[in-house]
PDB file of C-alpha atoms in Angstrom:
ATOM      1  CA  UNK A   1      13.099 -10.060  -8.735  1.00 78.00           C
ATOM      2  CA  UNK A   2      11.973  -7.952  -5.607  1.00 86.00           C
ATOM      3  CA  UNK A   3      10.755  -9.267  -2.505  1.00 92.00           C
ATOM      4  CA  UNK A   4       9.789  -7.654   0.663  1.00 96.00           C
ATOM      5  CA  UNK A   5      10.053  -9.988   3.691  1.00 97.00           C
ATOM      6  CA  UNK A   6       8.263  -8.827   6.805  1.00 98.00           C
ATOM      7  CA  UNK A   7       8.757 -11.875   8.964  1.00 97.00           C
ATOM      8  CA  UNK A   8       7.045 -10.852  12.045  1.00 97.00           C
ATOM      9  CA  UNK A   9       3.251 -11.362  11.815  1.00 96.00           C
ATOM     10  CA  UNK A  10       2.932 -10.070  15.110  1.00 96.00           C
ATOM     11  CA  UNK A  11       4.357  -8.035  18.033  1.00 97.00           C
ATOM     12  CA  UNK A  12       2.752  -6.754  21.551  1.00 97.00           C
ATOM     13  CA  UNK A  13       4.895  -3.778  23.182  1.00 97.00           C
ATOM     14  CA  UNK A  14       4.098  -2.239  26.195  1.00 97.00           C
ATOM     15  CA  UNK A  15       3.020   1.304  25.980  1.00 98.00           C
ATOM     16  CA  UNK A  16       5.749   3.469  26.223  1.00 97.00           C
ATOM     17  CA  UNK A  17       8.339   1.166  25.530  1.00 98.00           C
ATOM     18  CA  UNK A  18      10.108   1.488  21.976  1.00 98.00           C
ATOM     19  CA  UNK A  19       9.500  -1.663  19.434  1.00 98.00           C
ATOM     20  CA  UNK A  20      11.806  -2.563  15.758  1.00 98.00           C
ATOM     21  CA  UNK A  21       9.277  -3.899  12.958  1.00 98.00           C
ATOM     22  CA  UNK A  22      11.425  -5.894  11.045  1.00 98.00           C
ATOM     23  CA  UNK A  23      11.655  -5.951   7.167  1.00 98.00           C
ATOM     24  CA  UNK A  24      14.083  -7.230   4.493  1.00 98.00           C
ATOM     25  CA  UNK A  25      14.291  -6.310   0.954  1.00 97.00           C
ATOM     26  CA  UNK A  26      15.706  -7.820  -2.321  1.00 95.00           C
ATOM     27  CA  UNK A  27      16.567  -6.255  -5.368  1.00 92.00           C
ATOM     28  CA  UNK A  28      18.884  -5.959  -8.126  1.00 90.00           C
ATOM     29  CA  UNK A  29      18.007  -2.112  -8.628  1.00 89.00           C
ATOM     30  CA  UNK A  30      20.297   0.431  -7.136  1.00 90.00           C
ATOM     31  CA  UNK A  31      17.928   2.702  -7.279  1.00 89.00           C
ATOM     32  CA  UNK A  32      14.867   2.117  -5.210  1.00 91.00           C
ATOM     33  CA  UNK A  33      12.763   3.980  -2.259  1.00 93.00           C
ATOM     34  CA  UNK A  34      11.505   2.227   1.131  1.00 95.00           C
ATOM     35  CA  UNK A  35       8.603   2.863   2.466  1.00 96.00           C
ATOM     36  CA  UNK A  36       6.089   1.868   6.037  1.00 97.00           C
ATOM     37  CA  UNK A  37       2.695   2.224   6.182  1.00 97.00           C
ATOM     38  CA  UNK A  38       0.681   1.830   8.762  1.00 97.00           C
ATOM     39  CA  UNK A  39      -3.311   0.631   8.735  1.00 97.00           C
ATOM     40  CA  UNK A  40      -5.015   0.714  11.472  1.00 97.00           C
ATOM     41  CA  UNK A  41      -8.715  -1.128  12.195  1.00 95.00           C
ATOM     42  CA  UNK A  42     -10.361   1.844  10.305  1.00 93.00           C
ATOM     43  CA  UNK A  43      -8.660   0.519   7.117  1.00 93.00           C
ATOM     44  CA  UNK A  44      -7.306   3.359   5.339  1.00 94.00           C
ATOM     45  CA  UNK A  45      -3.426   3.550   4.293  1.00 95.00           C
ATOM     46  CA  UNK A  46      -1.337   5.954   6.303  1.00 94.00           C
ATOM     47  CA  UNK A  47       2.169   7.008   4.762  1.00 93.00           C
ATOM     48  CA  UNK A  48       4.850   7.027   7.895  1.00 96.00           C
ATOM     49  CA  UNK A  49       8.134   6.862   6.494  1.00 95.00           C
ATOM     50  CA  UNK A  50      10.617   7.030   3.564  1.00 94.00           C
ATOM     51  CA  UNK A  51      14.427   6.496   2.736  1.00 95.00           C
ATOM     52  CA  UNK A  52      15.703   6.046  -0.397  1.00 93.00           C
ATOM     53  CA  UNK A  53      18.760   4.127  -1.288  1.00 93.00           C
ATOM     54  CA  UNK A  54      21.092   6.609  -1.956  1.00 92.00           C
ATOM     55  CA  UNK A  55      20.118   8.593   1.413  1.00 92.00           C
ATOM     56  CA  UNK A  56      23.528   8.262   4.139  1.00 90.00           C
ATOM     57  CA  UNK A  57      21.331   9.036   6.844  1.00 94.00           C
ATOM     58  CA  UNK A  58      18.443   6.958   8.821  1.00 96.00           C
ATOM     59  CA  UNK A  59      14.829   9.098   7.893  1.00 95.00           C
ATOM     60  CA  UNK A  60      13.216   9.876  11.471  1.00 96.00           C
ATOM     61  CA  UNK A  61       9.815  11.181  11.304  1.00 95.00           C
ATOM     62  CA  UNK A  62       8.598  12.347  14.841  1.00 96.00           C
ATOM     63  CA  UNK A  63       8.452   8.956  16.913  1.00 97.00           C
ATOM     64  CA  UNK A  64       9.696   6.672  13.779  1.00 98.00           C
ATOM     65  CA  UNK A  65      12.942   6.339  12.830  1.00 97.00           C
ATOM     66  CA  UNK A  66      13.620   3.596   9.994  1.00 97.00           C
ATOM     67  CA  UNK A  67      16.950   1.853  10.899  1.00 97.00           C
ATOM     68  CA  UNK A  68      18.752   1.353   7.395  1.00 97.00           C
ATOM     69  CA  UNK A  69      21.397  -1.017   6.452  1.00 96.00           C
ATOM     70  CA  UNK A  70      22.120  -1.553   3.052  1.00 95.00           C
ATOM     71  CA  UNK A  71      24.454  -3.946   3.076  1.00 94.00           C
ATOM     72  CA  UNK A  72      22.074  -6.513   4.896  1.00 96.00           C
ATOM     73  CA  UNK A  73      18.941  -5.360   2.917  1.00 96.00           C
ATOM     74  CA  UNK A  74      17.136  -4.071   5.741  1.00 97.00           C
ATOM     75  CA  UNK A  75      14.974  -1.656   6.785  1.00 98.00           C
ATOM     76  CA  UNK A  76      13.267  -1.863  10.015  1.00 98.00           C
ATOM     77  CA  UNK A  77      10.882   0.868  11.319  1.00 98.00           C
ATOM     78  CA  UNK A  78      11.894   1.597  15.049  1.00 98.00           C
ATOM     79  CA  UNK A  79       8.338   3.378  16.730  1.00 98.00           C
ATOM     80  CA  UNK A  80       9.880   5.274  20.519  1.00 96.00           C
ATOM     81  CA  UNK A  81       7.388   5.731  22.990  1.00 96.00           C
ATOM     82  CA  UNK A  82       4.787   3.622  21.817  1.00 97.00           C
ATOM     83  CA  UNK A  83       1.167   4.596  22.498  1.00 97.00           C
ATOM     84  CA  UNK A  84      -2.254   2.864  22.162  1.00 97.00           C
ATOM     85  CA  UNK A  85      -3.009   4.524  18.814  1.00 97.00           C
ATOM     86  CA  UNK A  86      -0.251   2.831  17.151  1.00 98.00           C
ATOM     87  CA  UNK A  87      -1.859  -0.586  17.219  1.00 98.00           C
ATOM     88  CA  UNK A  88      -1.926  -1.377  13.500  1.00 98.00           C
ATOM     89  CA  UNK A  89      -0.974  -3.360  11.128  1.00 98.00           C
ATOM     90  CA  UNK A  90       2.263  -2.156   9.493  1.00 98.00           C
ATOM     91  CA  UNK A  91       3.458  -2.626   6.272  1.00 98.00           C
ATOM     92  CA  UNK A  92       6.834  -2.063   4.915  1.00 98.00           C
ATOM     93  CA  UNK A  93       7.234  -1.625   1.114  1.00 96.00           C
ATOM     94  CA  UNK A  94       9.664  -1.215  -1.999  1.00 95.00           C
ATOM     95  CA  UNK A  95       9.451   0.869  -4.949  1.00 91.00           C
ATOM     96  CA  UNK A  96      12.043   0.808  -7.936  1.00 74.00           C
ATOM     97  CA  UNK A  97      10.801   0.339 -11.465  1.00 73.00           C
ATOM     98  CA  UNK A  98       7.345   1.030 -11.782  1.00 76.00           C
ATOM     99  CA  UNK A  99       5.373  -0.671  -8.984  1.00 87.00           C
ATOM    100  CA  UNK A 100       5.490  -0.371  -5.308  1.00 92.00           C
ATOM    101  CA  UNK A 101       5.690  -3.884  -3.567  1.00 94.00           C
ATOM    102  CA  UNK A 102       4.622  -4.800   0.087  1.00 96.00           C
ATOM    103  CA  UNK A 103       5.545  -7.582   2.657  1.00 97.00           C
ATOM    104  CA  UNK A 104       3.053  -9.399   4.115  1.00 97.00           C
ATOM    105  CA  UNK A 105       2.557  -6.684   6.943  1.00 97.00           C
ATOM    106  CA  UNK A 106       2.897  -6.887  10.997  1.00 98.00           C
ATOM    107  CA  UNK A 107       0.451  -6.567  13.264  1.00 98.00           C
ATOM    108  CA  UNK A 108       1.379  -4.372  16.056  1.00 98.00           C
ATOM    109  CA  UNK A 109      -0.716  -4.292  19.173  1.00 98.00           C
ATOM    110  CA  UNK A 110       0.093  -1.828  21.930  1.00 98.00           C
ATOM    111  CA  UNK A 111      -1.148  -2.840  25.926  1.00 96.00           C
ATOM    112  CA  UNK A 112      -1.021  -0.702  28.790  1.00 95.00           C
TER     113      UNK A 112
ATOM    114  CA  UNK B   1     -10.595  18.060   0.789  1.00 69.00           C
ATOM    115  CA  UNK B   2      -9.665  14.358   0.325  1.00 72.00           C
ATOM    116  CA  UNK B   3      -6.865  14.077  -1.915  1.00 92.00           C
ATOM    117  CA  UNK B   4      -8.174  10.200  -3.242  1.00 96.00           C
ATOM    118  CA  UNK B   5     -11.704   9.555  -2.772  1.00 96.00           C
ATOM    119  CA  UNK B   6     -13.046   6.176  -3.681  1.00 96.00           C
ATOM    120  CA  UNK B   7     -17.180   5.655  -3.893  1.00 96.00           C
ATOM    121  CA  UNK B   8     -18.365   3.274  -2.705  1.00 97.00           C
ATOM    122  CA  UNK B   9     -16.675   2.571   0.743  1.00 96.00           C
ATOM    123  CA  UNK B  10     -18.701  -0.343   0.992  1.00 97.00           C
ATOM    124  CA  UNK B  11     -20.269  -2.926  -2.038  1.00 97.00           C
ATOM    125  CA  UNK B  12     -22.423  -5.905  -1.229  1.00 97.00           C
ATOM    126  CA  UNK B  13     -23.790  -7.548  -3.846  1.00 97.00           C
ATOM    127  CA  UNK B  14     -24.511 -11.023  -5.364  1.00 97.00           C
ATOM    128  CA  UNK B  15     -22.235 -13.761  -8.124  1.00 97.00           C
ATOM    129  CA  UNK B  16     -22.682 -12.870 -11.532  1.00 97.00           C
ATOM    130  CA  UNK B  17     -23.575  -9.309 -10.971  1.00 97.00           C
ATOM    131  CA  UNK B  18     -20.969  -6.564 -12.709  1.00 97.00           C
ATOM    132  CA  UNK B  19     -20.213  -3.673 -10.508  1.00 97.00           C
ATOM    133  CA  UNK B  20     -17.957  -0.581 -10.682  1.00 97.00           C
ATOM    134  CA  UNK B  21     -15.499   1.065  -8.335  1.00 98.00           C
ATOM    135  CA  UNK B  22     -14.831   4.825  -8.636  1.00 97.00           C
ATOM    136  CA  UNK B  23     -11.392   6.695  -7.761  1.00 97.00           C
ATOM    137  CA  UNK B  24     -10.256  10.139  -7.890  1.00 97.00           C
ATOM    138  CA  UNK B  25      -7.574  12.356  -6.825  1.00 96.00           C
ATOM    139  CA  UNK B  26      -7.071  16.242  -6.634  1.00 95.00           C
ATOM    140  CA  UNK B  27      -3.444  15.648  -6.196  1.00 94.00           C
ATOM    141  CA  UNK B  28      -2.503  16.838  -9.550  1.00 93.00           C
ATOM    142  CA  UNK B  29      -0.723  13.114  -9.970  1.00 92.00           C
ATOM    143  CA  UNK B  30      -0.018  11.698 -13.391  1.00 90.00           C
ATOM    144  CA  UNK B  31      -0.244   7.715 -12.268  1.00 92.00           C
ATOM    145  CA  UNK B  32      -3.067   5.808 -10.313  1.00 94.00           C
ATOM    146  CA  UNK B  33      -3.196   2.802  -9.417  1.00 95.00           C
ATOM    147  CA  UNK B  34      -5.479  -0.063  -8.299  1.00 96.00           C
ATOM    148  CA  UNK B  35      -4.551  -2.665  -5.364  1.00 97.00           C
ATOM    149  CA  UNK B  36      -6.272  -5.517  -4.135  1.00 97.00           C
ATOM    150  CA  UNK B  37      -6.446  -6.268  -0.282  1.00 97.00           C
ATOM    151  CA  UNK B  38      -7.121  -9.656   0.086  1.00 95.00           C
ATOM    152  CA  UNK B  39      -8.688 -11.455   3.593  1.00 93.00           C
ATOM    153  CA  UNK B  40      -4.625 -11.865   4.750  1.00 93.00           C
ATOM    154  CA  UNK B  41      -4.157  -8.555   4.319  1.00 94.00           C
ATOM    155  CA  UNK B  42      -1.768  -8.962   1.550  1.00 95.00           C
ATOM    156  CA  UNK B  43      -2.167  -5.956  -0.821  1.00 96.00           C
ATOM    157  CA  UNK B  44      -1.289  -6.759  -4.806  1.00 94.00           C
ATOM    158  CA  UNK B  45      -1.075  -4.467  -7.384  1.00 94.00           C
ATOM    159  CA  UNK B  46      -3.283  -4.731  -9.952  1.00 95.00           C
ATOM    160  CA  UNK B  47      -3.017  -2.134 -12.506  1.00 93.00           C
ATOM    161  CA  UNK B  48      -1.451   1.062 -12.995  1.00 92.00           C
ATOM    162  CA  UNK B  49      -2.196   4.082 -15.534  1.00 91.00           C
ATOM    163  CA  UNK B  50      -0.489   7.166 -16.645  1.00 89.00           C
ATOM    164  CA  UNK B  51      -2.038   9.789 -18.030  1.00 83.00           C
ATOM    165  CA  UNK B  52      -4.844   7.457 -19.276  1.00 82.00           C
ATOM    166  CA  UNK B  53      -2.395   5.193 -20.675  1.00 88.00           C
ATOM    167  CA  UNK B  54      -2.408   1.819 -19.188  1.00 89.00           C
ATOM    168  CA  UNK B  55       1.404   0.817 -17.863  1.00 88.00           C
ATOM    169  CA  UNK B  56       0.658  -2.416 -15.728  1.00 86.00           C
ATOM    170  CA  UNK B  57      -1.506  -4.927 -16.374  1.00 86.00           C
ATOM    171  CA  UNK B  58      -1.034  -7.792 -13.254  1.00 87.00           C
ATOM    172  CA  UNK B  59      -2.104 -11.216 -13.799  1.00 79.00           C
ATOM    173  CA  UNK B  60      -5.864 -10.132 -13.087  1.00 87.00           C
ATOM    174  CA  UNK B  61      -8.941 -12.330 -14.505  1.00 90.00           C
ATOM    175  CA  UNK B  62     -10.470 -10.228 -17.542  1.00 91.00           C
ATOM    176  CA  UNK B  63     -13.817  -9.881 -16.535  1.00 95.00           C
ATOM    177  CA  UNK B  64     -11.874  -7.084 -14.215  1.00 95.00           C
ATOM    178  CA  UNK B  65     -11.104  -3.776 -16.428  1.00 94.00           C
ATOM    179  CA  UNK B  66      -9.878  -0.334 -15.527  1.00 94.00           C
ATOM    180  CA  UNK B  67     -10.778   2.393 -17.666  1.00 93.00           C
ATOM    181  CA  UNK B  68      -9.482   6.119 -16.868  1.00 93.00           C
ATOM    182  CA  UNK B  69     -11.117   8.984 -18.590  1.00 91.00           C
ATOM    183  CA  UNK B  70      -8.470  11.219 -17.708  1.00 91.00           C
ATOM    184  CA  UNK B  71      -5.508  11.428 -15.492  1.00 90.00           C
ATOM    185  CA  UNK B  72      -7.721  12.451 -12.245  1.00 94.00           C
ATOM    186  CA  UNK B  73     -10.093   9.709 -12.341  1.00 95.00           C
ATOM    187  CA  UNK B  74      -9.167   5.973 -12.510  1.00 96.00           C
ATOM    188  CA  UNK B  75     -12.536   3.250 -12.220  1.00 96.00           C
ATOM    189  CA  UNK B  76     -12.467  -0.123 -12.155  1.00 97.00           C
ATOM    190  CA  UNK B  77     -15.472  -2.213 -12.979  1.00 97.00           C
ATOM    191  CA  UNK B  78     -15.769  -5.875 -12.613  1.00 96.00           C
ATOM    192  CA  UNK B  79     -17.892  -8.258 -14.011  1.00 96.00           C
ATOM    193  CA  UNK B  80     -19.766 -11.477 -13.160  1.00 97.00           C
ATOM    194  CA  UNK B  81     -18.606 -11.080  -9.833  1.00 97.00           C
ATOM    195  CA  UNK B  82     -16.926 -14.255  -7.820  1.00 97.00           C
ATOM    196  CA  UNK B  83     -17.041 -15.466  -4.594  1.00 96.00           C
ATOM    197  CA  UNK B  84     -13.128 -14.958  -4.341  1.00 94.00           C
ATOM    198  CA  UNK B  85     -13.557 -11.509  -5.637  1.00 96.00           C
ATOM    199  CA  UNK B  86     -14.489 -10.665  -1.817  1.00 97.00           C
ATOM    200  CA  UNK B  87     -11.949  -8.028  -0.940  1.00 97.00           C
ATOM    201  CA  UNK B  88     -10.874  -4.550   0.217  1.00 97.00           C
ATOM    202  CA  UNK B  89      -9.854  -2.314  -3.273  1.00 98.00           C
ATOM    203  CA  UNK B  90      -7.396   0.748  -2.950  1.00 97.00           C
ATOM    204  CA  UNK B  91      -6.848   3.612  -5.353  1.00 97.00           C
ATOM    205  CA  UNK B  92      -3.498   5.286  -5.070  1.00 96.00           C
ATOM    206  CA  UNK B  93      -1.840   7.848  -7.143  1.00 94.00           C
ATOM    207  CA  UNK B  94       1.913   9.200  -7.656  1.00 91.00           C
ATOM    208  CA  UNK B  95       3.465  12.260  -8.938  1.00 87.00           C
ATOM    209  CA  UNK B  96       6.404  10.853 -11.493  1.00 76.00           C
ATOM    210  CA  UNK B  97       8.773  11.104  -8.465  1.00 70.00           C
ATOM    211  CA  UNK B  98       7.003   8.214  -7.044  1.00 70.00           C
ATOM    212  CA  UNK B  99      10.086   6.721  -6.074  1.00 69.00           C
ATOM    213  CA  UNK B 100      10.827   9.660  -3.718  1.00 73.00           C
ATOM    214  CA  UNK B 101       7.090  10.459  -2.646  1.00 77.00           C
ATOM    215  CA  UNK B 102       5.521   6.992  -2.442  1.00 83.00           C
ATOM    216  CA  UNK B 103       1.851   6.588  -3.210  1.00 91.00           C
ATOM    217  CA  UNK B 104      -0.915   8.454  -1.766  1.00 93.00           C
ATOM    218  CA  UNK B 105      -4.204   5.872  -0.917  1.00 95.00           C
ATOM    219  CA  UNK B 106      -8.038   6.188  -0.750  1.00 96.00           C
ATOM    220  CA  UNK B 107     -10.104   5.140   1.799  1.00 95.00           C
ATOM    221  CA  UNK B 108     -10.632   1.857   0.576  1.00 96.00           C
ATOM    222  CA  UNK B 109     -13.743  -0.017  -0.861  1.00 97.00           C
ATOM    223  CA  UNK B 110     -14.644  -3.417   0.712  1.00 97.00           C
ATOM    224  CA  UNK B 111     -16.619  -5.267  -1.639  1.00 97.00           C
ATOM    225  CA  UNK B 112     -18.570  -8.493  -0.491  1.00 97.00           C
ATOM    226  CA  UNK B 113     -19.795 -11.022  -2.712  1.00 97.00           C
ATOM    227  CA  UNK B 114     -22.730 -13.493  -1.444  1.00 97.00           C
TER     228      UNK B 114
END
């Protein structure tokens, strides 16, 4: 069956210091795609990040970078630089059948 | 333009009343979906259609039902509304690559029952 396993509910990082979200998958699928969103207080769903299971390289998308290892079933989102509009919460999810599946989210918050 | 719009953003309304939730997308995507948000923040998919055909059907009480007059719009309209039906409801949609592309979201509706 797949599971996503965020097991941080939350995390404080300074501002301008780098933080790793941590998230674990499970599937018997070789075939899937990961995925972080991120939700801030406003509510609304914001795509950050992708990297499918096939891909050799880490995706990086401006200040994310999603740190992949396949052997361990992991896929943790790495955010450099941090700033105050990154608190959020953060979800990481799985897609490989039909259905995208999230963990149980992180909230990040950010202080100066 | 927003790519999924979702009217209402915000429902308030009292048990045993039926109410509807509309979603569409200008993405040109053949699936949509509906996910609940619940007061955790856990988000569980509910049901998904393609090209007005329903594909998955979640363990979701009845008096919930989707209905998608074509493969733009997707609405969900629930009836005799619960206490525990108290939640925030997301549209999404996905081209067929949605393993590669992900799922694009709407805005949200949070609907409060009193």
């Amino acid at each position: 069956a797949q599971k996503i396993t965020q097991t941080q509910p939350g995390m404080f990082v300074q501002e301008k210091e780098a933080v790793t979200l941590d998230c674990t998958y499970d599937t018997s699928d070789p075939s899937y795609g990961l995925f972080w969103y991120k939700q801030p207080s406003s509510g609304e769903m914001i795509f950050l990040i992708y990297q499918g299971s096939y891909d050799q390289q880490n995706a990086t998308e401006g200040r994310y970078s999603l740190n992949f290892q396949k052997a361990r079933k992991s896929a943790n989102l790495v955010i450099s630089a941090s700033q105050l509009g990154d608190s959020a919460m953060y979800f990481c999810a799985m897609i490989n059948t039909d259905k995208l599946i999230f963990g149980t989210g992180t909230r990040l918050q950010v202080f100066p | 333009d927003t790519a999924v719009s979702q009217t209402p953003k915000y429902l308030v309304t009292q048990m045993g009343n039926d109410k509807s939730i509309k979603c569409e997308q200008n993405l040109g995507h053949d699936t949509m979906y509906w996910y609940k948000q619940d007061s955790k923040k856990f988000l569980k998919i509910m049901f998904s259609y393609n090209n007005k055909e329903l594909i998955i059907n979640e363990t979701v009480p009845n008096r919930f039902s989707p209905k998608s007059p074509d493969k733009a719009h997707l609405n969900l309209h629930i009836n005799s509304l619960e206490l525990g039906d108290s939640a925030v409801y997301f549209c999404a949609s996905s081209p067929s690559r949605a393993r590669v592309y992900g799922y694009t979201f709407g805005s949200g509706t949070r609907l409060t029952v009193v």
